[in-house]
Short mmCIF file of C-alpha atoms in Angstrom, two decimals:
data_model
loop_
_atom_site.label_atom_id
_atom_site.label_comp_id
_atom_site.label_asym_id
_atom_site.label_seq_id
_atom_site.Cartn_x
_atom_site.Cartn_y
_atom_site.Cartn_z
CA MET A 1 35.15 103.75 58.89
CA VAL A 2 37.83 101.30 59.62
CA SER A 3 41.12 101.39 57.06
CA THR A 4 43.32 99.12 56.61
CA LYS A 5 46.36 98.40 53.89
CA ILE A 6 47.11 94.99 53.10
CA VAL A 7 50.33 94.02 50.83
CA ILE A 8 49.92 91.92 47.37
CA ALA A 9 53.06 89.83 46.74
CA GLY A 10 54.07 87.23 44.57
CA GLY A 11 56.48 86.90 41.74
CA PHE A 12 56.99 87.89 38.60
CA GLY A 13 53.98 87.88 36.54
CA ALA A 14 52.09 85.92 38.53
CA GLY A 15 48.52 88.74 38.15
CA LYS A 16 49.33 91.32 41.62
CA THR A 17 48.59 93.86 39.56
CA THR A 18 45.82 92.10 37.44
CA LEU A 19 44.42 91.65 40.81
CA VAL A 20 44.48 95.09 42.08
CA GLY A 21 43.12 96.58 39.34
CA SER A 22 39.94 94.03 38.82
CA VAL A 23 39.08 95.12 42.50
CA SER A 24 39.64 98.56 42.76
CA GLU A 25 36.79 101.22 43.16
CA ILE A 26 38.59 103.87 42.00
CA PRO A 27 41.69 103.57 38.69
CA PRO A 28 44.53 101.80 39.99
CA VAL A 29 47.34 103.80 40.67
CA SER A 30 50.34 101.41 38.50
CA THR A 31 54.08 101.74 37.57
CA GLU A 32 53.96 99.64 35.07
CA ALA A 33 57.13 99.83 32.65
CA VAL A 34 57.45 98.42 29.00
CA MET A 35 60.08 95.76 29.57
CA THR A 36 62.96 96.63 27.55
CA GLU A 37 65.93 94.70 26.16
CA ALA A 38 67.72 95.25 30.17
CA SER A 39 65.23 93.07 31.55
CA VAL A 40 65.34 90.31 29.14
CA ALA A 41 68.21 88.21 31.11
CA HIS A 42 66.37 89.40 34.14
CA ASP A 43 63.12 88.26 33.66
CA ASP A 44 61.42 84.81 32.23
CA THR A 45 58.61 85.31 30.52
CA SER A 46 58.79 81.96 28.52
CA ALA A 47 55.43 81.34 30.37
CA THR A 48 53.68 84.72 30.11
CA PRO A 49 54.70 85.36 25.99
CA GLY A 50 52.22 88.30 25.90
CA LYS A 51 53.57 89.95 28.91
CA VAL A 52 55.40 93.48 27.97
CA THR A 53 55.07 95.56 31.40
CA THR A 54 56.22 94.53 34.54
CA THR A 55 56.33 96.69 38.32
CA VAL A 56 58.68 98.56 38.91
CA ALA A 57 57.42 99.89 42.56
CA MET A 58 54.02 99.17 43.53
CA ASP A 59 50.39 99.48 42.63
CA PHE A 60 47.67 101.00 44.93
CA GLY A 61 44.04 100.63 45.03
CA ARG A 62 40.94 101.03 46.86
CA LEU A 63 38.08 98.51 47.84
CA THR A 64 35.31 99.55 50.67
CA LEU A 65 33.94 96.14 51.80
CA GLU A 66 29.99 97.11 53.44
CA GLN A 67 30.79 100.73 53.98
CA GLU A 68 32.26 100.18 56.88
CA LEU A 69 36.39 98.58 55.90
CA ILE A 70 37.86 100.40 53.46
CA MET A 71 40.91 97.91 51.90
CA TYR A 72 43.62 99.82 51.38
CA MET A 73 46.16 97.09 48.51
CA PHE A 74 49.52 97.68 47.75
CA GLY A 75 51.10 95.59 45.32
CA THR A 76 54.59 94.52 45.32
CA PRO A 77 56.82 94.10 42.33
CA GLY A 78 57.55 90.69 41.94
CA GLN A 79 61.75 90.68 40.85
CA ALA A 80 64.49 90.50 42.62
CA ARG A 81 66.32 94.02 41.88
CA PHE A 82 62.57 95.36 43.75
CA TRP A 83 62.60 93.61 46.90
CA PHE A 84 64.42 96.82 48.77
CA MET A 85 61.48 98.45 48.67
CA TRP A 86 59.48 95.50 50.33
CA ASP A 87 59.86 96.03 53.13
CA ASP A 88 58.25 100.21 52.99
CA ILE A 89 56.03 98.95 51.04
CA VAL A 90 54.92 96.25 53.61
CA ARG A 91 55.33 98.36 57.03
CA GLY A 92 51.74 98.63 58.71
CA ALA A 93 49.98 95.93 56.52
CA VAL A 94 47.69 94.31 58.33
CA GLY A 95 47.75 90.88 55.86
CA ALA A 96 49.66 89.92 53.03
CA VAL A 97 48.29 87.87 49.82
CA ILE A 98 50.90 85.98 47.65
CA VAL A 99 49.84 85.43 44.50
CA VAL A 100 51.02 82.39 42.62
CA ASP A 101 51.29 80.80 38.79
CA SER A 102 51.19 77.20 39.38
CA ARG A 103 53.18 76.54 36.22
CA ARG A 104 56.30 78.70 38.40
CA LEU A 105 56.05 77.77 41.62
CA ALA A 106 59.77 78.49 42.16
CA ASP A 107 59.18 82.29 41.28
CA CYS A 108 57.43 82.77 44.76
CA PHE A 109 59.51 81.58 47.36
CA ASP A 110 61.24 84.09 48.24
CA ALA A 111 57.79 86.21 48.90
CA ILE A 112 56.55 82.81 51.40
CA ASP A 113 59.93 82.60 52.66
CA TYR A 114 59.53 87.09 53.07
CA PHE A 115 56.70 86.24 55.04
CA GLU A 116 57.55 83.48 56.76
CA LYS A 117 59.95 85.44 58.35
CA HIS A 118 57.97 88.65 59.15
CA GLN A 119 54.99 86.21 61.21
CA ASN A 120 53.42 89.49 63.16
CA ILE A 121 52.08 89.62 59.10
CA PRO A 122 49.99 87.06 58.21
CA TYR A 123 49.49 85.66 54.29
CA ILE A 124 46.93 83.39 52.19
CA VAL A 125 48.45 82.13 49.18
CA ALA A 126 46.60 82.59 46.09
CA LEU A 127 46.64 80.58 43.38
CA ASN A 128 45.57 82.65 40.07
CA LYS A 129 44.03 80.18 37.50
CA PHE A 130 45.89 80.55 34.14
CA ASP A 131 44.10 78.83 31.20
CA GLY A 132 41.48 77.93 34.20
CA GLU A 133 43.25 75.69 35.90
CA LEU A 134 46.10 75.07 38.04
CA GLY A 135 47.82 72.37 36.66
CA TYR A 136 48.56 70.68 40.12
CA SER A 137 45.68 70.15 42.54
CA VAL A 138 46.00 72.58 45.81
CA ASP A 139 47.39 69.71 48.16
CA GLU A 140 50.61 68.88 45.40
CA ILE A 141 50.67 72.74 45.89
CA ARG A 142 50.87 73.42 49.31
CA GLU A 143 53.75 70.44 49.57
CA ALA A 144 55.84 71.84 47.07
CA LEU A 145 55.18 75.45 48.31
CA GLU A 146 56.07 73.51 52.17
CA ILE A 147 53.02 76.01 53.20
CA ALA A 148 52.03 74.98 56.71
CA PRO A 149 48.38 73.29 56.56
CA ASP A 150 46.85 76.29 59.05
CA ILE A 151 47.33 78.67 56.42
CA PRO A 152 44.43 79.26 54.09
CA ILE A 153 45.07 78.26 49.77
CA VAL A 154 42.81 80.16 47.49
CA GLU A 155 41.73 79.29 44.17
CA PHE A 156 41.00 82.38 42.04
CA ASP A 157 41.41 84.07 38.46
CA ALA A 158 43.00 87.56 38.93
CA ARG A 159 41.05 89.11 36.11
CA ASP A 160 37.63 88.03 37.21
CA ARG A 161 36.30 90.66 40.23
CA ARG A 162 34.48 88.30 42.20
CA SER A 163 36.82 86.05 41.90
CA SER A 164 39.77 88.74 43.24
CA GLY A 165 36.99 90.05 45.78
CA ASN A 166 36.76 86.21 47.88
CA VAL A 167 40.92 86.31 47.78
CA LEU A 168 40.40 89.33 49.90
CA ARG A 169 37.63 88.22 51.86
CA ARG A 170 39.97 84.88 52.34
CA LEU A 171 42.28 87.45 53.59
CA LEU A 172 40.32 89.37 56.33
CA GLU A 173 38.78 86.16 57.80
CA PHE A 174 41.79 84.37 58.50
CA THR A 175 43.48 88.31 59.75
CA LEU A 176 40.63 88.26 62.30
CA SER A 177 40.85 84.95 63.34
CA ARG A 178 44.29 85.16 64.95
CA PRO A 179 45.43 86.28 68.01
CA ARG A 180 46.16 90.05 67.87
CA ARG A 181 49.90 90.88 68.66
CA ALA A 182 49.51 92.60 71.97
CA GLU A 183 48.29 88.87 73.28
CA LEU A 184 50.45 87.09 71.58
CA VAL A 185 53.18 89.24 73.65
CA GLY A 186 51.17 88.75 76.94
#
């Protein structure tokens, strides 16, 4: 049995907690807290008017694939005021999924920049289909986010277990297809 750590990152309200919860085989550990009046000035809920909670530390879930691989999922908080935790959450991860809400592309720029700077952590981009559609084509989103052509972009619905599972499988495929870090150095 092999275990691995992956990170689920992205902007506020993009669907990170939902993704972890939809695929975790254990009850996910979540640090969701009720949004208060203090967060109103910081968190734009105009595209997600029903959102009343937010992650304040991290989410955690586990998924066993084919009884050979255990994936431990760590979801980051999306707001800038919690980014000081990201280095600790990301440490030891073999890959990351950046969850994107196509209605609010600007919210994911910081997550993309973070993983671009940490080039030893491969990442993919997962476009969460709110209301069953994206609003833009994958090519338009790739161009707007300036995502390199070799970075996979996957459409999915974070509420759907199978759809979220496909995102994680794609991350593993992408991660395994890349040269090992030691090979890059030597």
